[in-house]
Amino acid sequence: MIKKSVGKEKTNKPVDVIIMQLLLNEIPIYKTVSPTSEKNYTLEKIDNVPPLAKMKISGDIVNDLNERIEAYQIASGMSVVDGWISPSGSTIRSILNHPKTVIKNDRLKFVRSKIANKKTSSITVQKIISYYQKQYAVLSSDNKDGLEYILTTAKADTDLDNIKELAYMLATTKHETAHTFRGIEEYGKGAGHTYGEEITVTDPTTKKTYKNKYYGRGYVQLTWGYNYQRLDEKIGNGSYPNKTKTKPADFNTGFKISNAIASIYLHPEKALEKENAYVGLVWGMQKGIYTGKKIGDYINAVTADYKSARKVINGVDQAQTIANYAEDFEIILLASAA
């Protein structure tokens, strides 16, 4: 259920903290009156005495959790009362064996059952950034700005209201941008790949020519000239009637450019710009322009198959790693909106 220890002087990763807060909130603990101790707790119901109040669900509030862990250890009669929980120790085993914690060992299913599903518009951007940095690593100023831009834009994006979709998109961006959350160029710039070969492109209006290479760029490594055309058309910079064809001799003809300065087909480096990279991330994954698979095929109102969703971008490469990121992001997003 948890991956790192939580409690007094422990790692306290936000995802693990949230899970333990939810678990311990399920178990009624009663404080008893004792002349010899201020810390005397029981799991036995006491008439006319309410159980301890439920903790606020927050990945960065640990003092209440530390006290609740200790209270549970005392109430359970555990031989060691130390105020912390390891991923496989006696305290977590005891908690998961309690009849109130009905969903065992599937942490994402448990969290979903306890935090009502919210829309993307309900997320709290700064809280997510705080959780992320405690979960993974402190971000540089530029990388923090990158994550903030994606979250802020997603929060206002009426085409993206499923938190699970956003969780997977963030996980994909984390992986594909080498954890920077900024548009980057593919390492090697397409060397040795067909999509990395130079193509001569002529602006049909000005007749100006460009020698372009359509290797991976942006949040999800946009590749191939026809995908640059698809995104350019979506953004509104041109019309590409042959964008469904995959050979340069076929797609690199018959198009019209309406905004040459902004066109990412004429200027592929513009795919790195955050506004364009965001469209490539969200619209591109929703429409399935990369592999023909859409994110909705795997993540929707009924299911969230984070591992198989990798097929939307790149087959099964690093599928489990990205699925793990997505699970963390979903829990963080839900907690920020709770």
Short mmCIF file of C-alpha atoms in Angstrom, two decimals:
data_model
loop_
_atom_site.label_atom_id
_atom_site.label_comp_id
_atom_site.label_asym_id
_atom_site.label_seq_id
_atom_site.Cartn_x
_atom_site.Cartn_y
_atom_site.Cartn_z
CA MET A 1 0.00 0.00 0.00
CA ILE A 2 2.86 2.39 0.75
CA LYS A 3 6.30 2.41 -0.84
CA LYS A 4 8.28 4.34 1.78
CA SER A 5 8.03 4.68 5.54
CA VAL A 6 5.74 7.36 6.98
CA GLY A 7 5.52 8.91 10.41
CA LYS A 8 7.99 10.39 12.85
CA GLU A 9 11.27 11.39 11.18
CA LYS A 10 10.54 9.26 8.09
CA THR A 11 10.50 9.93 4.35
CA ASN A 12 6.82 10.95 4.29
CA LYS A 13 6.29 10.97 0.56
CA PRO A 14 2.95 12.74 -0.10
CA VAL A 15 1.35 9.76 -1.86
CA ASP A 16 2.15 7.48 1.08
CA VAL A 17 1.00 10.12 3.59
CA ILE A 18 -2.34 10.49 1.78
CA ILE A 19 -2.87 6.73 1.72
CA MET A 20 -2.16 6.35 5.43
CA GLN A 21 -4.41 9.29 6.31
CA LEU A 22 -7.24 7.67 4.39
CA LEU A 23 -6.62 4.24 5.92
CA LEU A 24 -6.44 5.47 9.51
CA ASN A 25 -9.50 7.67 9.01
CA GLU A 26 -11.44 4.47 8.39
CA ILE A 27 -10.62 3.04 11.81
CA PRO A 28 -12.48 4.47 14.83
CA ILE A 29 -10.06 5.14 17.68
CA TYR A 30 -11.31 6.26 21.07
CA LYS A 31 -9.39 8.17 23.71
CA THR A 32 -9.95 6.82 27.19
CA VAL A 33 -9.69 8.62 30.49
CA SER A 34 -6.73 7.38 32.48
CA PRO A 35 -5.33 8.83 35.69
CA THR A 36 -1.87 7.55 34.81
CA SER A 37 -1.49 8.46 31.16
CA GLU A 38 -2.55 11.18 28.73
CA LYS A 39 -2.02 8.76 25.84
CA ASN A 40 -4.47 5.97 26.33
CA TYR A 41 -6.49 4.79 23.34
CA THR A 42 -8.73 1.87 22.45
CA LEU A 43 -10.40 0.41 19.39
CA GLU A 44 -13.38 -0.64 21.53
CA LYS A 45 -16.38 1.62 21.18
CA ILE A 46 -17.04 3.79 24.25
CA ASP A 47 -20.61 4.92 24.85
CA ASN A 48 -21.12 8.67 24.59
CA VAL A 49 -17.52 9.19 23.48
CA PRO A 50 -16.89 10.10 19.84
CA PRO A 51 -13.91 8.61 18.03
CA LEU A 52 -10.96 10.79 17.15
CA ALA A 53 -11.83 13.28 14.42
CA LYS A 54 -10.89 12.33 10.88
CA MET A 55 -7.64 13.82 9.67
CA LYS A 56 -7.58 16.35 6.86
CA ILE A 57 -6.33 14.67 3.69
CA SER A 58 -3.16 16.50 2.77
CA GLY A 59 0.12 15.13 1.52
CA ASP A 60 2.17 17.71 3.38
CA ILE A 61 0.56 17.61 6.84
CA VAL A 62 2.30 14.91 8.87
CA ASN A 63 2.01 15.99 12.51
CA ASP A 64 -1.58 14.77 12.84
CA LEU A 65 -0.61 11.56 11.06
CA ASN A 66 2.30 10.93 13.44
CA GLU A 67 -0.03 11.27 16.41
CA ARG A 68 -2.67 9.06 14.79
CA ILE A 69 -0.15 6.31 14.06
CA GLU A 70 0.92 6.34 17.70
CA ALA A 71 -2.70 6.32 18.85
CA TYR A 72 -3.43 3.31 16.65
CA GLN A 73 -0.38 1.45 17.92
CA ILE A 74 -1.46 2.06 21.52
CA ALA A 75 -5.10 1.18 20.85
CA SER A 76 -4.06 -2.04 19.10
CA GLY A 77 -1.87 -3.10 22.01
CA MET A 78 1.24 -3.23 19.88
CA SER A 79 4.47 -3.96 21.71
CA VAL A 80 6.32 -1.15 19.94
CA VAL A 81 4.80 2.34 19.90
CA ASP A 82 7.08 4.46 17.76
CA GLY A 83 4.76 6.62 15.66
CA TRP A 84 5.85 5.40 12.24
CA ILE A 85 4.89 2.78 9.67
CA SER A 86 7.12 0.84 7.28
CA PRO A 87 5.83 -0.60 3.99
CA SER A 88 5.91 -4.16 5.31
CA GLY A 89 6.02 -3.91 9.09
CA SER A 90 3.61 -5.02 11.79
CA THR A 91 1.67 -1.74 11.92
CA ILE A 92 0.69 -1.69 8.26
CA ARG A 93 -0.19 -5.39 8.42
CA SER A 94 -2.42 -4.74 11.42
CA ILE A 95 -4.14 -1.80 9.69
CA LEU A 96 -4.79 -3.77 6.51
CA ASN A 97 -6.26 -6.63 8.55
CA HIS A 98 -8.76 -4.32 10.24
CA PRO A 99 -12.34 -4.95 9.02
CA LYS A 100 -12.83 -1.26 8.25
CA THR A 101 -10.07 -1.18 5.64
CA VAL A 102 -12.11 -3.21 3.20
CA ILE A 103 -9.97 -2.70 0.07
CA LYS A 104 -6.62 -4.30 0.70
CA ASN A 105 -3.34 -3.91 -1.16
CA ASP A 106 -4.78 -2.04 -4.17
CA ARG A 107 -3.91 1.47 -3.16
CA LEU A 108 -5.30 3.27 -6.20
CA LYS A 109 -8.64 1.49 -5.95
CA PHE A 110 -8.75 2.35 -2.26
CA VAL A 111 -7.97 6.04 -2.82
CA ARG A 112 -10.61 6.26 -5.56
CA SER A 113 -13.17 4.77 -3.19
CA LYS A 114 -12.45 7.40 -0.54
CA ILE A 115 -11.89 10.59 -2.55
CA ALA A 116 -14.74 11.42 -4.88
CA ASN A 117 -13.69 11.73 -8.50
CA LYS A 118 -13.28 15.36 -9.46
CA LYS A 119 -12.99 17.23 -12.72
CA THR A 120 -9.68 18.70 -13.81
CA SER A 121 -11.05 22.18 -13.19
CA SER A 122 -11.08 21.46 -9.43
CA ILE A 123 -7.35 20.81 -9.01
CA THR A 124 -5.16 23.13 -6.92
CA VAL A 125 -2.06 23.94 -8.95
CA GLN A 126 0.35 25.10 -6.24
CA LYS A 127 -0.58 22.21 -3.97
CA ILE A 128 0.19 19.75 -6.76
CA ILE A 129 3.58 21.35 -7.38
CA SER A 130 4.36 21.15 -3.66
CA TYR A 131 3.34 17.50 -3.52
CA TYR A 132 5.30 16.67 -6.67
CA GLN A 133 8.53 18.17 -5.33
CA LYS A 134 8.21 16.25 -2.07
CA GLN A 135 7.32 13.04 -3.92
CA TYR A 136 10.14 13.21 -6.48
CA ALA A 137 12.60 16.10 -6.37
CA VAL A 138 12.79 19.87 -6.08
CA LEU A 139 12.32 21.43 -9.52
CA SER A 140 14.50 24.17 -10.95
CA SER A 141 12.75 27.48 -11.53
CA ASP A 142 12.33 26.78 -15.26
CA ASN A 143 11.06 23.26 -14.71
CA LYS A 144 8.67 24.41 -12.01
CA ASP A 145 7.32 27.02 -14.42
CA GLY A 146 6.90 24.26 -17.00
CA LEU A 147 4.82 22.08 -14.70
CA GLU A 148 2.81 25.08 -13.53
CA TYR A 149 1.99 26.03 -17.12
CA ILE A 150 0.70 22.55 -17.96
CA LEU A 151 -1.40 22.35 -14.79
CA THR A 152 -2.81 25.87 -15.12
CA THR A 153 -3.68 25.35 -18.78
CA ALA A 154 -5.22 21.93 -18.09
CA LYS A 155 -7.33 23.35 -15.25
CA ALA A 156 -8.94 25.77 -17.70
CA ASP A 157 -9.13 23.32 -20.62
CA THR A 158 -12.75 22.34 -21.23
CA ASP A 159 -11.59 19.50 -23.51
CA LEU A 160 -9.75 17.87 -20.61
CA ASP A 161 -12.04 17.21 -17.64
CA ASN A 162 -10.91 13.69 -16.67
CA ILE A 163 -8.32 13.72 -13.88
CA LYS A 164 -7.14 10.26 -14.91
CA GLU A 165 -6.37 11.52 -18.42
CA LEU A 166 -4.43 14.43 -16.98
CA ALA A 167 -2.55 12.10 -14.64
CA TYR A 168 -1.39 9.99 -17.56
CA MET A 169 -0.51 13.02 -19.67
CA LEU A 170 1.61 14.40 -16.82
CA ALA A 171 3.29 11.03 -16.38
CA THR A 172 4.07 10.87 -20.11
CA THR A 173 5.41 14.43 -20.08
CA LYS A 174 7.59 13.68 -17.05
CA HIS A 175 9.14 10.75 -18.90
CA GLU A 176 9.39 12.22 -22.39
CA THR A 177 10.91 15.53 -21.23
CA ALA A 178 13.45 13.88 -18.92
CA HIS A 179 11.50 15.17 -15.87
CA THR A 180 11.79 18.84 -16.95
CA PHE A 181 8.16 19.48 -18.00
CA ARG A 182 9.49 21.63 -20.82
CA GLY A 183 9.52 20.92 -24.52
CA ILE A 184 12.80 19.27 -25.46
CA GLU A 185 14.43 17.92 -28.60
CA GLU A 186 14.90 14.22 -29.10
CA TYR A 187 18.33 13.02 -28.07
CA GLY A 188 20.31 12.36 -31.25
CA LYS A 189 17.89 14.50 -33.27
CA GLY A 190 16.56 11.58 -35.26
CA ALA A 191 19.94 10.28 -36.39
CA GLY A 192 19.57 6.85 -37.96
CA HIS A 193 15.79 7.16 -38.27
CA THR A 194 13.78 7.86 -41.40
CA TYR A 195 11.92 10.68 -39.68
CA GLY A 196 15.28 12.34 -39.02
CA GLU A 197 16.07 12.71 -42.71
CA GLU A 198 16.05 16.22 -44.13
CA ILE A 199 13.03 17.30 -46.17
CA THR A 200 12.93 20.37 -48.40
CA VAL A 201 9.71 22.29 -47.75
CA THR A 202 8.52 25.20 -49.89
CA ASP A 203 6.07 27.81 -48.65
CA PRO A 204 3.49 27.81 -51.48
CA THR A 205 2.81 31.53 -51.03
CA THR A 206 6.31 33.02 -50.72
CA LYS A 207 8.15 30.18 -52.48
CA LYS A 208 10.72 30.32 -49.70
CA THR A 209 12.32 26.94 -49.05
CA TYR A 210 13.22 25.33 -45.75
CA LYS A 211 15.34 22.28 -45.07
CA ASN A 212 13.67 20.62 -42.08
CA LYS A 213 14.08 17.52 -39.98
CA TYR A 214 10.98 16.32 -38.19
CA TYR A 215 12.52 14.46 -35.27
CA GLY A 216 10.98 14.40 -31.81
CA ARG A 217 10.17 17.69 -30.15
CA GLY A 218 7.82 19.00 -27.47
CA TYR A 219 6.23 17.32 -24.45
CA VAL A 220 5.62 13.98 -26.18
CA GLN A 221 8.32 14.00 -28.87
CA LEU A 222 6.28 14.92 -31.94
CA THR A 223 7.86 13.13 -34.93
CA TRP A 224 7.31 12.74 -38.68
CA GLY A 225 6.43 15.56 -41.06
CA TYR A 226 2.79 14.53 -41.42
CA ASN A 227 2.30 14.80 -37.64
CA TYR A 228 3.77 18.29 -37.70
CA GLN A 229 1.20 19.06 -40.41
CA ARG A 230 -1.65 17.67 -38.32
CA LEU A 231 -0.67 19.75 -35.33
CA ASP A 232 -0.06 22.85 -37.47
CA GLU A 233 -3.53 22.53 -38.94
CA LYS A 234 -5.10 22.08 -35.50
CA ILE A 235 -3.35 25.22 -34.25
CA GLY A 236 -4.63 27.11 -37.30
CA ASN A 237 -1.46 27.83 -39.24
CA GLY A 238 -2.32 26.04 -42.47
CA SER A 239 -4.32 23.51 -44.42
CA TYR A 240 -2.82 20.10 -45.18
CA PRO A 241 -5.05 17.88 -47.33
CA ASN A 242 -2.43 15.11 -47.46
CA LYS A 243 -1.67 14.96 -43.73
CA THR A 244 -2.90 11.37 -43.51
CA LYS A 245 -0.23 10.19 -45.95
CA THR A 246 3.10 9.04 -44.58
CA LYS A 247 5.60 9.50 -47.41
CA PRO A 248 7.15 12.96 -47.91
CA ALA A 249 6.50 12.80 -51.66
CA ASP A 250 2.80 12.49 -50.82
CA PHE A 251 2.23 14.72 -47.77
CA ASN A 252 4.77 17.42 -48.65
CA THR A 253 2.61 18.83 -51.42
CA GLY A 254 -0.72 20.56 -51.99
CA PHE A 255 -0.77 22.39 -48.66
CA LYS A 256 -1.47 26.03 -47.86
CA ILE A 257 0.16 28.12 -45.15
CA SER A 258 -1.94 30.83 -43.53
CA ASN A 259 0.57 31.92 -40.86
CA ALA A 260 4.11 31.34 -42.05
CA ILE A 261 5.76 32.94 -39.03
CA ALA A 262 3.97 30.65 -36.55
CA SER A 263 3.87 27.48 -38.68
CA ILE A 264 5.49 24.50 -36.99
CA TYR A 265 5.66 22.71 -40.34
CA LEU A 266 7.82 25.48 -41.76
CA HIS A 267 9.57 26.04 -38.42
CA PRO A 268 9.60 22.70 -36.57
CA GLU A 269 11.51 24.20 -33.65
CA LYS A 270 8.26 25.94 -32.71
CA ALA A 271 6.95 22.56 -31.56
CA LEU A 272 9.10 23.21 -28.49
CA GLU A 273 7.07 26.25 -27.48
CA LYS A 274 4.84 25.49 -24.50
CA GLU A 275 1.61 26.54 -26.18
CA ASN A 276 2.21 24.26 -29.15
CA ALA A 277 3.63 21.46 -27.00
CA TYR A 278 0.48 21.52 -24.86
CA VAL A 279 -1.77 21.10 -27.90
CA GLY A 280 0.45 18.26 -29.08
CA LEU A 281 0.12 16.61 -25.68
CA VAL A 282 -3.62 16.89 -25.08
CA TRP A 283 -5.17 17.06 -28.54
CA GLY A 284 -2.58 14.70 -30.01
CA MET A 285 -3.19 12.01 -27.39
CA GLN A 286 -6.96 12.44 -27.48
CA LYS A 287 -7.08 12.18 -31.28
CA GLY A 288 -4.50 9.41 -31.54
CA ILE A 289 -2.24 11.14 -34.06
CA TYR A 290 0.92 9.39 -32.87
CA THR A 291 0.18 5.68 -33.18
CA GLY A 292 -3.50 5.58 -34.11
CA LYS A 293 -4.39 4.72 -30.51
CA LYS A 294 -6.34 7.30 -28.51
CA ILE A 295 -5.98 7.90 -24.80
CA GLY A 296 -9.73 7.36 -24.48
CA ASP A 297 -9.20 3.77 -25.62
CA TYR A 298 -7.48 3.07 -22.30
CA ILE A 299 -8.53 5.85 -19.92
CA ASN A 300 -12.15 6.92 -19.70
CA ALA A 301 -15.08 7.12 -17.31
CA VAL A 302 -15.13 3.32 -16.90
CA THR A 303 -11.48 2.28 -16.78
CA ALA A 304 -7.92 3.53 -16.44
CA ASP A 305 -5.37 1.11 -17.88
CA TYR A 306 -2.25 3.16 -17.36
CA LYS A 307 0.15 0.49 -18.55
CA SER A 308 -1.60 -0.17 -21.86
CA ALA A 309 -2.06 3.58 -22.43
CA ARG A 310 1.60 3.72 -23.42
CA LYS A 311 0.46 2.43 -26.81
CA VAL A 312 -0.89 5.92 -27.50
CA ILE A 313 2.69 7.22 -27.75
CA ASN A 314 5.27 4.48 -28.10
CA GLY A 315 4.16 0.85 -27.93
CA VAL A 316 5.22 -0.68 -24.62
CA ASP A 317 8.49 1.20 -24.10
CA GLN A 318 8.80 2.09 -20.36
CA ALA A 319 5.10 1.35 -19.99
CA GLN A 320 5.26 0.25 -16.33
CA THR A 321 7.49 3.14 -15.27
CA ILE A 322 5.09 5.67 -16.77
CA ALA A 323 2.10 3.82 -15.30
CA ASN A 324 3.67 4.17 -11.85
CA TYR A 325 4.10 7.91 -12.39
CA ALA A 326 0.46 8.15 -13.50
CA GLU A 327 -0.75 6.40 -10.36
CA ASP A 328 1.16 8.87 -8.19
CA PHE A 329 -0.13 11.80 -10.20
CA GLU A 330 -3.73 10.63 -9.91
CA ILE A 331 -3.49 10.38 -6.13
CA ILE A 332 -1.83 13.79 -5.93
CA LEU A 333 -4.41 15.38 -8.24
CA LEU A 334 -7.34 13.87 -6.32
CA ALA A 335 -5.92 15.00 -2.97
CA SER A 336 -5.36 18.53 -4.30
CA ALA A 337 -9.03 18.70 -5.30
CA ALA A 338 -10.43 17.06 -2.16
#
